[in-house]
Structures are given as structure tokens and as C-alpha cells.
Short mmCIF file of C-alpha atoms in Angstrom, two decimals:
data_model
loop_
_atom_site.label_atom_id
_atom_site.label_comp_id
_atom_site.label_asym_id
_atom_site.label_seq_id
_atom_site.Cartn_x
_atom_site.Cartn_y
_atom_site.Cartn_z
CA UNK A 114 0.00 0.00 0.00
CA UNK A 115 1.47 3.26 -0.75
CA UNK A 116 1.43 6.50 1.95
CA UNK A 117 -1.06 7.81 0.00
CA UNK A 118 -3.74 5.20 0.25
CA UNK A 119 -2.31 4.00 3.53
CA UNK A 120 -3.39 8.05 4.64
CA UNK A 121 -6.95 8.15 2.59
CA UNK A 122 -7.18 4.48 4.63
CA UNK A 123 -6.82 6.05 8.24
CA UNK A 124 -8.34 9.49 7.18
CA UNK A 125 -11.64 7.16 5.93
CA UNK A 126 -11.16 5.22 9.24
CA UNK A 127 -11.50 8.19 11.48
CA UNK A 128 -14.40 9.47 9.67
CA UNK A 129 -16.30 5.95 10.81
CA UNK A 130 -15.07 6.37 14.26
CA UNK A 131 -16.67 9.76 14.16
CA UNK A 132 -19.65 9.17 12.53
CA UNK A 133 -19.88 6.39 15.19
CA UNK A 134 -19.48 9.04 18.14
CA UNK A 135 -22.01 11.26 16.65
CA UNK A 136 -24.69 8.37 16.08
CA UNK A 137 -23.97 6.82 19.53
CA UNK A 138 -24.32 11.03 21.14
CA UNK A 139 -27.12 11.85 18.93
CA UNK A 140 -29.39 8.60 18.97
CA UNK A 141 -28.93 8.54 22.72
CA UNK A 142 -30.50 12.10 23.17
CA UNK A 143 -33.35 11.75 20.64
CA UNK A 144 -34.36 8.27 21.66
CA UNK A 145 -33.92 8.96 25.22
CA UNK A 146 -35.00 12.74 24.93
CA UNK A 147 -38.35 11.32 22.74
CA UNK A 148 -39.24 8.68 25.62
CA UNK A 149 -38.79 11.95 28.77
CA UNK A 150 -40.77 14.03 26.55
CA UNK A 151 -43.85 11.86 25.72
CA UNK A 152 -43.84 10.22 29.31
CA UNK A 153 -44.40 13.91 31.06
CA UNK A 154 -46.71 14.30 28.20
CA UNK A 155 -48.61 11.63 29.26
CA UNK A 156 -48.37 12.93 32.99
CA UNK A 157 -49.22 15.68 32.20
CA UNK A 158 -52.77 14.73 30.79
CA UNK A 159 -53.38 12.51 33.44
CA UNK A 160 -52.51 14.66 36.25
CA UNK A 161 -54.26 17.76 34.71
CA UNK A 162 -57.11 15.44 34.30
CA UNK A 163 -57.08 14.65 38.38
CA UNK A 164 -56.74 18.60 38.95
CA UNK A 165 -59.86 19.41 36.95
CA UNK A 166 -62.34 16.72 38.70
CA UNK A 167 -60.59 17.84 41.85
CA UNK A 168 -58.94 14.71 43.17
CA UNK A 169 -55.36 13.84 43.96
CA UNK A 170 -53.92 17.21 45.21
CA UNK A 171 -52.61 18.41 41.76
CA UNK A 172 -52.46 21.83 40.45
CA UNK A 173 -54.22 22.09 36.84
CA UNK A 174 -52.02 24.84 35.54
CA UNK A 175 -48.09 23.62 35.65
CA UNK A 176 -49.47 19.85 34.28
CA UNK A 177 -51.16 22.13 31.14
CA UNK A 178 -48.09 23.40 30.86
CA UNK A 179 -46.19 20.02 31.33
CA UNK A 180 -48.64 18.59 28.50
CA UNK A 181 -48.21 21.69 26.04
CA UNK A 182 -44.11 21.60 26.12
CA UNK A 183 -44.02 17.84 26.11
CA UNK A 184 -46.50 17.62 23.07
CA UNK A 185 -44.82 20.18 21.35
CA UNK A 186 -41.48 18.75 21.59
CA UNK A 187 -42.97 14.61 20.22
CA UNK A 188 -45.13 16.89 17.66
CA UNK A 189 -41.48 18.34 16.29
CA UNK A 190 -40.19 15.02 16.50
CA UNK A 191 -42.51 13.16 14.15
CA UNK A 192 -42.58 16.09 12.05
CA UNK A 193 -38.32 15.96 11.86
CA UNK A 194 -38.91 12.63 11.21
CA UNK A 195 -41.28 12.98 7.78
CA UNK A 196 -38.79 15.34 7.17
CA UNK A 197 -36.02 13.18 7.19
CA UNK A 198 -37.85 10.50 5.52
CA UNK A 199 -38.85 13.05 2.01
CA UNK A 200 -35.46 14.73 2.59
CA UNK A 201 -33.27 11.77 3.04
CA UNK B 5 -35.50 -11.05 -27.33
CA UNK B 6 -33.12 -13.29 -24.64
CA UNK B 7 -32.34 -9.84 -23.03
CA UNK B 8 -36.17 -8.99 -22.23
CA UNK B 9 -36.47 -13.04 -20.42
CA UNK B 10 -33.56 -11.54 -18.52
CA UNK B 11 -34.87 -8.36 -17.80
CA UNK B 12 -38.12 -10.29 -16.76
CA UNK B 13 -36.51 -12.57 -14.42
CA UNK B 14 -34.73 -9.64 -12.35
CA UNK B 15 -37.48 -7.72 -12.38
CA UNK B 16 -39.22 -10.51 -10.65
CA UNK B 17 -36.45 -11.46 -8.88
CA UNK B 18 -36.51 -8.36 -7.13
CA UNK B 19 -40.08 -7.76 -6.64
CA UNK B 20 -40.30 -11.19 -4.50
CA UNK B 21 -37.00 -9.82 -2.58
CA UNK B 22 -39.09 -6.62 -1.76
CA UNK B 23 -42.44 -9.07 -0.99
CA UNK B 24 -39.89 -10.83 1.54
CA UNK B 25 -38.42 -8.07 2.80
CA UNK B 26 -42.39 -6.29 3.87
CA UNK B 27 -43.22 -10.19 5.56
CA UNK B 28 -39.83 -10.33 6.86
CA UNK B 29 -39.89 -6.35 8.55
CA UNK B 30 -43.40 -6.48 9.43
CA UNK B 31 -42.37 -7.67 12.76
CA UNK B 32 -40.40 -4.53 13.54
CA UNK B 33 -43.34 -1.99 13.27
CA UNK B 34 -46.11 -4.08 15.13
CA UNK B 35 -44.71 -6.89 17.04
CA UNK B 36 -44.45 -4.62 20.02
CA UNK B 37 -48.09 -3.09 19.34
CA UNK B 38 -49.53 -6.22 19.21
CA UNK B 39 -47.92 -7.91 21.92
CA UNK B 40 -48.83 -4.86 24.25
CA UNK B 41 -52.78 -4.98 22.31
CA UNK B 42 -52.20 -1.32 21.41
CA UNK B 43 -53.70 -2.55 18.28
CA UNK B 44 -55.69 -6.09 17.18
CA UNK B 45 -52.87 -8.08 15.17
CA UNK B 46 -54.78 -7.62 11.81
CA UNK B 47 -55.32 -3.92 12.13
CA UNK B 48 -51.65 -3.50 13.17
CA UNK B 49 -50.64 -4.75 10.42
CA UNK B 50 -53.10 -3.71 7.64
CA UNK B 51 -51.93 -0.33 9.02
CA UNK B 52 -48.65 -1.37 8.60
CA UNK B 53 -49.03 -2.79 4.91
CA UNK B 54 -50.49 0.85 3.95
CA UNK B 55 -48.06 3.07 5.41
CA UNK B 56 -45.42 0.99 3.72
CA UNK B 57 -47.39 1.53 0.71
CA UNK B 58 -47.42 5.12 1.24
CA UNK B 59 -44.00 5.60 2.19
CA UNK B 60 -42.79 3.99 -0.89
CA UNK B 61 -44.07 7.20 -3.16
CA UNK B 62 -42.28 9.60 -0.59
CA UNK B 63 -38.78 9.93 -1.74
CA UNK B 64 -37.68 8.99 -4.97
CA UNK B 65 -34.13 9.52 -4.35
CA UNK B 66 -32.87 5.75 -6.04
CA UNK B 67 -29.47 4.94 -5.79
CA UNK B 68 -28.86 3.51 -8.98
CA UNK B 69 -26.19 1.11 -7.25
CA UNK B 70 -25.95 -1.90 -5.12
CA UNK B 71 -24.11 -2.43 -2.28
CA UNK B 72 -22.48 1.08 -3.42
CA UNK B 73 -18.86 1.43 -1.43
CA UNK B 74 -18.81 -2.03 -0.93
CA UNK B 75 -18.27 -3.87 -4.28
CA UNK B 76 -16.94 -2.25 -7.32
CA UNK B 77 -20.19 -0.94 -8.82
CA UNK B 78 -18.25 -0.90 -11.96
CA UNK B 79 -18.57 -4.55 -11.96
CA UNK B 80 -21.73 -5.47 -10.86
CA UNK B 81 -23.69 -7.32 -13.99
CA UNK B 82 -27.63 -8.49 -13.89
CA UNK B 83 -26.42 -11.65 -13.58
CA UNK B 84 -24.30 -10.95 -9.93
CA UNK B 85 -27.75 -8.52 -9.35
CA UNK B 86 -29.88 -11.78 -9.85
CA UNK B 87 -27.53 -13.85 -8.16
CA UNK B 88 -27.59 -11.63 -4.99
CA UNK B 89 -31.34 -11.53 -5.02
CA UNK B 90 -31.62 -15.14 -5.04
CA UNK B 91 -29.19 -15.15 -1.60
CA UNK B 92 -31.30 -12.84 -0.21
CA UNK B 93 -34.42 -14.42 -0.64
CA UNK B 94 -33.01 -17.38 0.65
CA UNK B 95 -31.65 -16.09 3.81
CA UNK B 96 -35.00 -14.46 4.57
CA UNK B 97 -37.43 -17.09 3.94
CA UNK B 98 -34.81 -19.43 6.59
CA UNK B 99 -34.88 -16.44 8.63
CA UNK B 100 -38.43 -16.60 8.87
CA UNK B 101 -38.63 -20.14 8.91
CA UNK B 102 -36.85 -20.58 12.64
CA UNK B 103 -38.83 -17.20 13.16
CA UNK B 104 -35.72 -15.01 13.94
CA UNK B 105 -35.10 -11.42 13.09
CA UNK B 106 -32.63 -10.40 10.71
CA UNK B 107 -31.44 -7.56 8.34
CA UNK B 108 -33.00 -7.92 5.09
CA UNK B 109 -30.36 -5.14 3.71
CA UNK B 110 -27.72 -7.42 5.43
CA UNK B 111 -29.28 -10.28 3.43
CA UNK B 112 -29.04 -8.34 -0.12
CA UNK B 113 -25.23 -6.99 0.55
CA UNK B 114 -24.37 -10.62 1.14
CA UNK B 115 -25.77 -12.04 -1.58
CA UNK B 116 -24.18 -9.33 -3.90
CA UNK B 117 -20.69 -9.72 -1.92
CA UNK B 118 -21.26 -13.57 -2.54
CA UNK B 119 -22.22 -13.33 -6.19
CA UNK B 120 -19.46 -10.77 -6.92
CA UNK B 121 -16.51 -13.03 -5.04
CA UNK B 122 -18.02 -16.08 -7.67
CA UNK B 123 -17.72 -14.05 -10.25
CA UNK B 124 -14.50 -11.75 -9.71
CA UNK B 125 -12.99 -12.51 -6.90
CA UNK B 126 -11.60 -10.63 -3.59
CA UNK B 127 -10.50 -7.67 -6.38
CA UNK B 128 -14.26 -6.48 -6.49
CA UNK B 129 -14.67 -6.51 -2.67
CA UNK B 130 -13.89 -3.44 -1.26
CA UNK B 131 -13.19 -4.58 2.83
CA UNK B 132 -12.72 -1.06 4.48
CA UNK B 133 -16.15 -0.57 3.01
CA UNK B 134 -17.79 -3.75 4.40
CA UNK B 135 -16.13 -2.92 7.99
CA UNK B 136 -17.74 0.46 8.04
CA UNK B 137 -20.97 0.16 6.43
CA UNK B 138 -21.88 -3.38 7.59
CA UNK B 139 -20.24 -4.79 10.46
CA UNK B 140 -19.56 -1.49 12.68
CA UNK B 141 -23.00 -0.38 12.19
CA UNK B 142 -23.97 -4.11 12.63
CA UNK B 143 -22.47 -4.21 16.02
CA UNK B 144 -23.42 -0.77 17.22
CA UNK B 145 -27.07 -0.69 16.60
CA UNK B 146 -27.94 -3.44 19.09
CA UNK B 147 -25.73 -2.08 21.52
CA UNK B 148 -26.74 1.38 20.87
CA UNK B 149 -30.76 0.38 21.11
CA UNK B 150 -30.31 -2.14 24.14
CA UNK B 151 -28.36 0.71 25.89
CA UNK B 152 -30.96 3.73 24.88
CA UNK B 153 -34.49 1.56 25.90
CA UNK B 154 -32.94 0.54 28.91
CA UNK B 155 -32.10 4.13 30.34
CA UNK B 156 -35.74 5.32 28.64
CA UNK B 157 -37.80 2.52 30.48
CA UNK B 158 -35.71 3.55 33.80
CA UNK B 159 -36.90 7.56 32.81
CA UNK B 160 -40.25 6.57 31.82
CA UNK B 161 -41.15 3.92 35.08
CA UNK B 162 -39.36 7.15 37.33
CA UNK B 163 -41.91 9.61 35.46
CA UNK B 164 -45.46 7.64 35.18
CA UNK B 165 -44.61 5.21 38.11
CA UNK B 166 -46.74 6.63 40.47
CA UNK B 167 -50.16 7.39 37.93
CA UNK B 168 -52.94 4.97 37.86
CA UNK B 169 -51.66 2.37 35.45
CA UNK B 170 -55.12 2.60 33.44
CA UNK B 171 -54.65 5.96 31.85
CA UNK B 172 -51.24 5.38 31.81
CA UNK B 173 -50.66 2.50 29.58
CA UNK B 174 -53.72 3.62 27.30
CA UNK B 175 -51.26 7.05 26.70
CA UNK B 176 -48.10 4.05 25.99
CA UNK B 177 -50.81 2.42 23.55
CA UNK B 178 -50.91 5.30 21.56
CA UNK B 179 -47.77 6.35 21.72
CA UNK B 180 -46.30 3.04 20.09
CA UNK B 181 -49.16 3.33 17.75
CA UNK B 182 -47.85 7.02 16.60
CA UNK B 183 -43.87 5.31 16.52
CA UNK B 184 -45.18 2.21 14.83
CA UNK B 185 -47.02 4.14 12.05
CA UNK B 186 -43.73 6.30 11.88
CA UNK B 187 -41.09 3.18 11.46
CA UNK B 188 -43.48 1.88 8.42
CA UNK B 189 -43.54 4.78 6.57
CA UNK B 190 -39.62 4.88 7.11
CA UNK B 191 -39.35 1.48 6.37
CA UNK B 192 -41.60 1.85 2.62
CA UNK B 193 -38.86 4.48 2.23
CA UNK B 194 -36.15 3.32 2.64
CA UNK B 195 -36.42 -0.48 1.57
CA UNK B 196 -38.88 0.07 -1.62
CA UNK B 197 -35.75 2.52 -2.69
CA UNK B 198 -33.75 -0.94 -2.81
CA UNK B 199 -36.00 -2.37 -4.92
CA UNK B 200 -36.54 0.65 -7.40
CA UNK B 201 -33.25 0.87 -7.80
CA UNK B 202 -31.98 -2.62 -8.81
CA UNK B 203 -35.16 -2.34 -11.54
CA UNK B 204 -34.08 0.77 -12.57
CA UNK B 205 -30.41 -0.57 -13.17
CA UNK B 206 -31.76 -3.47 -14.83
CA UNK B 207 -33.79 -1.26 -17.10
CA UNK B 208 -31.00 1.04 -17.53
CA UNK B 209 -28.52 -1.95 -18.61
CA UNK B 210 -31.20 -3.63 -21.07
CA UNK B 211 -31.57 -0.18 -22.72
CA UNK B 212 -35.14 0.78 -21.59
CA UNK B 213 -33.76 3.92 -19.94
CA UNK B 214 -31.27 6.36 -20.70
CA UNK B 215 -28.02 5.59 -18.46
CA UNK B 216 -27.73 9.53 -18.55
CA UNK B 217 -29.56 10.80 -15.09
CA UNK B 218 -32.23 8.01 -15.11
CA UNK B 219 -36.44 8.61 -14.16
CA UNK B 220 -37.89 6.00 -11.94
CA UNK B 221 -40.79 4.74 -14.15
CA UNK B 222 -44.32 5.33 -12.61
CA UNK B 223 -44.94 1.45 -12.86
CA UNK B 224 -41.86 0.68 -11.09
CA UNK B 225 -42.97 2.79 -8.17
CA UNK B 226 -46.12 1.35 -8.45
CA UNK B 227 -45.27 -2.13 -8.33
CA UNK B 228 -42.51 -2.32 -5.35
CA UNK B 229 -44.60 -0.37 -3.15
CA UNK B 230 -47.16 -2.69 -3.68
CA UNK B 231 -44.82 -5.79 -3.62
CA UNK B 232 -43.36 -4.37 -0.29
CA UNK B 233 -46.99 -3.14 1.14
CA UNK B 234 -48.40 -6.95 0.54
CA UNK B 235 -45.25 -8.38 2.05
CA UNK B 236 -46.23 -6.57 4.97
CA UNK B 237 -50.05 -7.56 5.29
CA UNK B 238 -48.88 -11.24 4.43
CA UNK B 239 -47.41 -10.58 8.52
CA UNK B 240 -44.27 -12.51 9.43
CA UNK B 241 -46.39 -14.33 12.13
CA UNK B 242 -43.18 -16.45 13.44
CA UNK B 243 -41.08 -13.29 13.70
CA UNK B 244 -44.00 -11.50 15.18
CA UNK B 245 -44.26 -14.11 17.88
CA UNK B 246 -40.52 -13.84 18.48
CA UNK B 247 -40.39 -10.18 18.87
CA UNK B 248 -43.68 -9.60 20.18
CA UNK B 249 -43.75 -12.20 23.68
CA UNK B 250 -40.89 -14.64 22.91
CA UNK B 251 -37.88 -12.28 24.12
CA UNK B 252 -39.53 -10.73 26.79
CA UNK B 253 -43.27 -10.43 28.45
CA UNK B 254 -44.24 -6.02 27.43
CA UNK B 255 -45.98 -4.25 28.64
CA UNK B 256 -47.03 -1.00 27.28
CA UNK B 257 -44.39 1.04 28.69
CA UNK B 258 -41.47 -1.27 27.70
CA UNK B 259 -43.32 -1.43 24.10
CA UNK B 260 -42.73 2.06 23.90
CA UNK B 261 -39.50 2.21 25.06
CA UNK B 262 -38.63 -0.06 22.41
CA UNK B 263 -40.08 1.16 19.80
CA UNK B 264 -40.37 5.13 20.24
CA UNK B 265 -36.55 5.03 21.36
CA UNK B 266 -35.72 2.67 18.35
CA UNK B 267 -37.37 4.51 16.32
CA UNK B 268 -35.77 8.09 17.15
CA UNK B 269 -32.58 6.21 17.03
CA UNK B 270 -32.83 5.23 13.28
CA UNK B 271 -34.10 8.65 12.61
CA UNK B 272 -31.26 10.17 14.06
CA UNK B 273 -28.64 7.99 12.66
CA UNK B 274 -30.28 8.63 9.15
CA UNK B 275 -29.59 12.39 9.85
CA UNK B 276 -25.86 11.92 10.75
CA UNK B 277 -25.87 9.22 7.57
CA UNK B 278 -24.44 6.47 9.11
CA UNK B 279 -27.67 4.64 8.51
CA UNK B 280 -28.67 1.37 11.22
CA UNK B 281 -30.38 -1.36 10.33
CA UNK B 282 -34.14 -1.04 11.63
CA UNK B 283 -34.14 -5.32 12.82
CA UNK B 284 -30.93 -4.24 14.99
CA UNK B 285 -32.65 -1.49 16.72
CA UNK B 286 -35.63 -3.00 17.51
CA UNK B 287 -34.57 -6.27 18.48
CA UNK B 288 -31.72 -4.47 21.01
CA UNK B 289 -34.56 -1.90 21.73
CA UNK B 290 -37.25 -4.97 22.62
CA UNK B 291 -33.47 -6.81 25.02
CA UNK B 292 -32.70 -3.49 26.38
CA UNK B 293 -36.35 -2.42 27.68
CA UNK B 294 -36.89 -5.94 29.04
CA UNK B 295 -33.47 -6.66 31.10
CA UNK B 296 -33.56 -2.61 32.50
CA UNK B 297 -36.85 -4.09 34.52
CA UNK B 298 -35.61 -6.93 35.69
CA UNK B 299 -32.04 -9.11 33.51
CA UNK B 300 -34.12 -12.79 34.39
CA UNK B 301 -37.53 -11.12 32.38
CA UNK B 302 -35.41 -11.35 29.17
CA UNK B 303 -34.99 -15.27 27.43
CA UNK B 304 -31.17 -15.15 26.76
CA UNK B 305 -31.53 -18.20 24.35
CA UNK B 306 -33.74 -16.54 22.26
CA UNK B 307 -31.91 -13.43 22.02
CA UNK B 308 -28.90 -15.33 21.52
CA UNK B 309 -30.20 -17.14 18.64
CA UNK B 310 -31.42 -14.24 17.20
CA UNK B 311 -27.57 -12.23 17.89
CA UNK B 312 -26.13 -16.03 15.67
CA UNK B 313 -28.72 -15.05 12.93
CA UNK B 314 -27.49 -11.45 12.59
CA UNK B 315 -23.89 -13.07 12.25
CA UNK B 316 -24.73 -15.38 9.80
CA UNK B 317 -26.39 -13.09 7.74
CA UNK B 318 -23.97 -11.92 5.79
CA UNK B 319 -21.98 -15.74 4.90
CA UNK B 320 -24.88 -17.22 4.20
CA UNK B 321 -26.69 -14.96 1.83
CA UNK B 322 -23.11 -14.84 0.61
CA UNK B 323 -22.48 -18.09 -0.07
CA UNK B 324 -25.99 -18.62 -1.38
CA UNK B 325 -25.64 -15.75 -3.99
CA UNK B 326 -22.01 -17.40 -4.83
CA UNK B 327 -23.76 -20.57 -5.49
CA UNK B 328 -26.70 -18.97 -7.46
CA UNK B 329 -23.94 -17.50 -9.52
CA UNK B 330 -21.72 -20.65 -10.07
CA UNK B 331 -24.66 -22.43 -11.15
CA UNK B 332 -25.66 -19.44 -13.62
CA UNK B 333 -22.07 -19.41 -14.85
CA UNK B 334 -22.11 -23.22 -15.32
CA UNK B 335 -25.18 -22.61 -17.51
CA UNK B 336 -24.01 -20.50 -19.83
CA UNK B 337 -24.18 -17.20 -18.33
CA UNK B 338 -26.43 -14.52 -20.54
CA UNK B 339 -30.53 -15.22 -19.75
CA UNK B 340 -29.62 -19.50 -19.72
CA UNK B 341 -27.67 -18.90 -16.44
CA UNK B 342 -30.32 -16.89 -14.33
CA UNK B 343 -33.44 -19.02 -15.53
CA UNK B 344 -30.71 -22.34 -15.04
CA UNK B 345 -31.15 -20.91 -11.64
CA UNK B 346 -34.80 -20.87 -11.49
CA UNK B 347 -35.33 -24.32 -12.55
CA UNK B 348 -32.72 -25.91 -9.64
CA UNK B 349 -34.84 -23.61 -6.85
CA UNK B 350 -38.33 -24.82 -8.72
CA UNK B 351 -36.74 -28.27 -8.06
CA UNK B 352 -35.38 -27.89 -4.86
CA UNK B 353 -38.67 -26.44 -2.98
CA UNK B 354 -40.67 -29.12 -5.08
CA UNK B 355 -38.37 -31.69 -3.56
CA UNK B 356 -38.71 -29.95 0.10
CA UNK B 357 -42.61 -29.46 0.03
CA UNK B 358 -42.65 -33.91 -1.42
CA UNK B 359 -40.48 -35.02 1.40
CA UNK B 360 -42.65 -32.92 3.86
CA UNK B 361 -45.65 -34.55 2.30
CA UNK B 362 -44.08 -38.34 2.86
CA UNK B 363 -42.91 -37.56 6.77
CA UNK B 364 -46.81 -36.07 7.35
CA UNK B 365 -48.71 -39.32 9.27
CA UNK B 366 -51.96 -39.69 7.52
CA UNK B 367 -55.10 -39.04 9.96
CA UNK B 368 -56.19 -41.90 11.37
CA UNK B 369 -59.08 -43.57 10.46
CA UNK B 370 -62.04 -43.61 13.03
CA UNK B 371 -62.77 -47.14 14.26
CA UNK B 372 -66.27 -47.89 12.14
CA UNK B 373 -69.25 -47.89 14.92
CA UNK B 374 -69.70 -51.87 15.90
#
């Protein structure tokens, strides 16, 4: 093998190690990130649902709020997602 | 005249790898919906089967190469195409058989590799580019997915743990409908792409199109999203089963775990392109999720079948598509070699389905009423 391939070898490596690093830092936060985010969406709901018939000691406005940032953030996501998929 | 029977027999060739493919990936967008009743089984995967459908008229970006990065495009012929097919369809249908999981990408990159060492040698095999678009990503995505449900099913049991489970698991329900829904449209995507593209080379090499920037045809479009759409409502039952309650017991919250998690993983790693393979993530999703609750929940044996599979994946759609091509080489090559080919498989499953015929024990007879 000459240098020169032996170099566009290792320079080809690296890129796979850091494409590697990137999919292992950026699949951990969505996947992760997308499970948070829809289960205090879902806690949200329920708990706003206990505030408003009054039982369980929970305050209506903060779980709105919970619900509203949570569903926001899983509405992006899908929508990044079609977006990837007609993009990509 | 010979050129259009071998244009014909890719063409099909291909369509019944993408009809594989839907039956053999079915199992990755509803096994965990199903298994946690988020959806009744037919439903799931009529769903499934139209999304797929869908998904397959979203992108038309076709790579007009196989295996690109991996073989020498330069040398790939319809016969190595065909060849490759036939390895792939072979490793899925045993796949399916013993009902394990497995990459049917893996599957078609093998039985090119395989076909292309027959018929060139180690010259046309570029290694670097096997390591680090098959085997890294190969071992990662497991890893990656096992790693990512487990820490979300620890998150999501520390979030919802205390809510009446009722409410809760109906919100998990729909949640893995919504990520389920999302994976098949990804998956008609992505794998109907394959399809369109090893058509569209075949068309482009019998002189049909114009090798100059090549258009998709309408009916090609048409007919693997279909192909890959009834795939899908045909349902991989066995794999199903495996995925679904043979790894690990779900419930809704693990089902979610799995599959929202997996599927934001593959999402992500499309975005970065270093794309996984959507069996991988799953499966590791469906481990991970089960052994963060408790490590005994999850049935090692299965999983480590399923792990064997993913190894094997690769040799034996390789050495499958190397023997497809050897026997289409012995034949002639040109259109005798690839329909050479079809006549041994017509023979061999005729053979299989006799012998399971003969091994059957006839009913027996009721005793006639004395």
C-alpha cells in the first residue's frame, strides 16, 4: 500500500469512528430525549385530568403546561422525522 | 429477445425480494403493538401494509447502485444482481422459517458480496467498506438500542410510576401506535428505494432507460410499493411471535421504550448518515427495555439465537448468492444462467414441500361404529 492510500485508509477510518461518536451522542439524546418528553406528556394529561375533577392534590395549571411543552417537543419530533424520511 | 427473459426474471427477482423483505420487517413496526394490544394483530398490520405503501411514493431519491462502497459498482452485472437476489431471498425465507429477526439489507449486501466473489474474486470486494458500512454499524445498533431503551424505560417507570396504570398504559398504547405508524412509513422508504433501484439498473442496462440521469418509471414505483406493502399484510407471524412475547413479556411502557426510542434512534442515525439497520434497533430496543426491569424477564436463548442469525447473515446470503452465480455461470451465463437458476430452486422447494408430504402421518381412520 502506498502512503497515499495508507493516509486516505486512516483518514476514511476516522471518519467511521466519528460518525460512530455522533450516532452513539445523537441517537442517545433523541431516543432517550423522545421517551422523557412523551412520558411527562402523558403525565401531564393525566394529572391535569385529576386537577380538573378535583382529586389527587394536583395543580391544573403547571401539568397544562407540562402537556403543552411535552406535546410540542414529540409533535417536532414526528414532524423531523417525515422530514427526514422526504429529505433523506 | 433473450435480453427482455432476462430483464423479466430480475425484475421478478426483485419484486419477491421486496415481498420478503415487507413479511420479513413487518415484525419490527407491530410486534411490540400487538404484543402490548395497542392494536388487534390484523389492524396492526393492515396499518402497517399501507403506510409501507405510502411511504414507498415519498422519496424517490434511487441509488442507482448496489451495495455502493462495498463492491466495485463498476462490476456489478444483472447476472451478480440476480444472483444476490436469489441469496437474499433465501436467507430471509430461513430467517423466517426458525422465526428469527434479521437484516434484510444485510441479506441483499451478502448475496451481492457472494455473487461478486463467484464471479470476480476478492478484487471487487472493497473490505474497508464492508467494515464500516456493515459490520460497525452491525455491532453498534444493538448495543446502541439495548443501551438507549434501557435508560428510557428507567426515565419513563421514574416519570409515570406513580399514575394509575389505566390511563397510563392507554397514553403508551398510543404512543407506540404514533412510533409504529412512523417506522413503516420509514421502512416503505427506505427499503422500496432498494428495490426501485436494482429495476431501474436493470432497465438502464437492457436499454429501456437512458443511463444519462435516469427517471424512476411510474410502474416501477407502483409495483414495489405494492410488492413491499403486501409483504407486509402477508405478517411474518413467526417473527411476530418472536419479537412480540418470545424475548420478553411487554408491557405497554417497555413497548414504547422499544419502539419510540428505536425509532428516534434510526431517525437520528439517518440524519448523521451512518444509517442502522431497523431489525438491529428494535430487536436491542425490545433486550434493552426488558433486562432494564428486571435481567431474568429477558430469554437469553432466544436473544442469543437471534444475535447467531445477525452473524450469519452476511456468509450465508453470501455463499448462497455465490452458489446462485456458479450455477448461472455453469449454464451458460447470458438469460440460460439466471433461468438455469430458477429451474434448480423450482426443483429444490418441489423436492422440500414432497419429502414434507411423505414424513406427514396420515389421519387416522375412526374405528367404524360396531
Amino acid at each position: 500500500m502506498s502512503p497515499v492510500s495508507v493516509l486516505a485508509a486512516e483518514s476514511s477510518d476516522l471518519s467511521v469512528w466519528e460518525q460512530l461518536l455522533e450516532v452513539i451522542v445523537v441517537g442517545s439524546i433523541a431516543g432517550i430525549g423522545l421517551s422523557i418528553a412523551f412520558s411527562l406528556l402523558v403525565r401531564g394529561i393525566i394529572q391535569a385530568g385529576n386537577a380538573r375533577r378535583g382529586d389527587g392534590g394536583s395543580a391544573l395549571l403547571p401539568n397544562v403546561a407540562l402537556a403543552a411543552v411535552s406535546g410540542l417537543i414529540c409533535v417536532a419530533a414526528v414532524l423531523f422525522a417525515v422530514y427526514e424520511m422526504v429529505d433523506g | 429477445m433473450s435480453s427482455d427473459i432476462l430483464l423479466a426474471l430480475v425484475v421478478a427477482a426483485a419484486l419477491t425480494f421486496d415481498f420478503t423483505n415487507g413479511f420479513h420487517d413487518t415484525a419490527n413496526v407491530v410486534a411490540t403493538s400487538i404484543s402490548t394490544r395497542a392494536l388487534p394483530p390484523r389492524l396492526a398490520i393492515l396499518i402497517a401494509a399501507v403506510l409501507n405503501f405510502i411511504g414507498a411514493f415519498l422519496s424517490l431519491k434511487v441509488a442507482a447502485t448496489i451495495a455502493s462502497g462495498i463492491v466495485d459498482s463498476g462490476q456489478v452485472t444483472l447476472q451478480v444482481v440476480f444472483a444476490g437476489l436469489i441469496g437474499a431471498i433465501f436467507w430471509n425465507m430461513l430467517t423466517w422459517w426458525f422465526g428469527l429477526p434479521s437484516s434484510s439489507s444485510h441479506a441483499l449486501i451478502g448475496g451481492v458480496v457472494g455473487a461478486m466473489l463467484a464471479a470476480h474474486g476478492f478484487g471487487a470486494i472493497n473490505g474497508e467498506g464492508l467494515l464500516g458500512k456493515v459490520v460497525i454499524p452491525a455491532l453498534v445498533a444493538p448495543v446502541l438500542a439495548f443501551g438507549v431503551a434501557g435508560v428510557a424505560i428507567l426515565f419513563i417507570y421514574r416519570i409515570v410510576g406513580r399514575l394509575r396504570p389505566g390511563p397510563a398504559t392507554r397514553g403508551f398504547r398510543l404512543g407506540q401506535i404514533a412510533s409504529g405508524s412512523l417506522l413503516a412509513l420509514a421502512h416503505g422508504t427506505n427499503d422500496a428505494q432498494k428495490t426501485m433501484g436494482i429495476i431501474t439498473l436493470a432497465l438502464v442496462a437492457h436499454g429501456s432507460l437512458s443511463p444519462v440521469d435516469p427517471q424512476v418509471p411510474f410502474w416501477v414505483v407502483v409495483s414495489a410499493a405494492s410488492a413491499i406493502a403486501l409483504g407486509t399484510y402477508s405478517g411474518g407471524w413467526r417473527i411476530i411471535r418472536t419479537m412480540g412475547s418470545k424475548i420478553i413479556k411487554m408491557d405497554a411502557a417497555q413497548g414504547f421504550a422499544a419502539q419510540g426510542s428505536g425509532a428516534a434512534v434510526i431517525l437520528a442515525a439517518t440524519h448523521v448518515g451512518f444509517p442502522l439497520s431497523t431489525t438491529h434497533v428494535i430487536s436491542g430496543g425490545v433486550v434493552g427495555a426488558g433486562a432494564a426491569k428486571r435481567v431474568s424477564a429477558v430469554k437469553w436463548g432466544v436473544a442469543g439465537n437471534m444475535a447467531i442469525a445477525w452473524v450469519l447473515t452476511i456468509p450465508a446470503a453470501g455463499l448462497t448468492g455465490g452458489l446462485a452465480y456458479g450455477i448461472s455461470a455453469l449454464a451458460g451465463g447470458g438469460t440460460q444462467g439466471p433461468a438455469a437458476v430458477c429451474v434448480v430452486i423450482a426443483v429444490a422447494v418441489g423436492a422440500l414441500l414432497r419429502s414434507r408430504r411423505v414424513r406427514t402421518p396420515p389421519p387416522i381412520a375412526e374405528e367404524p361404529a360396531v
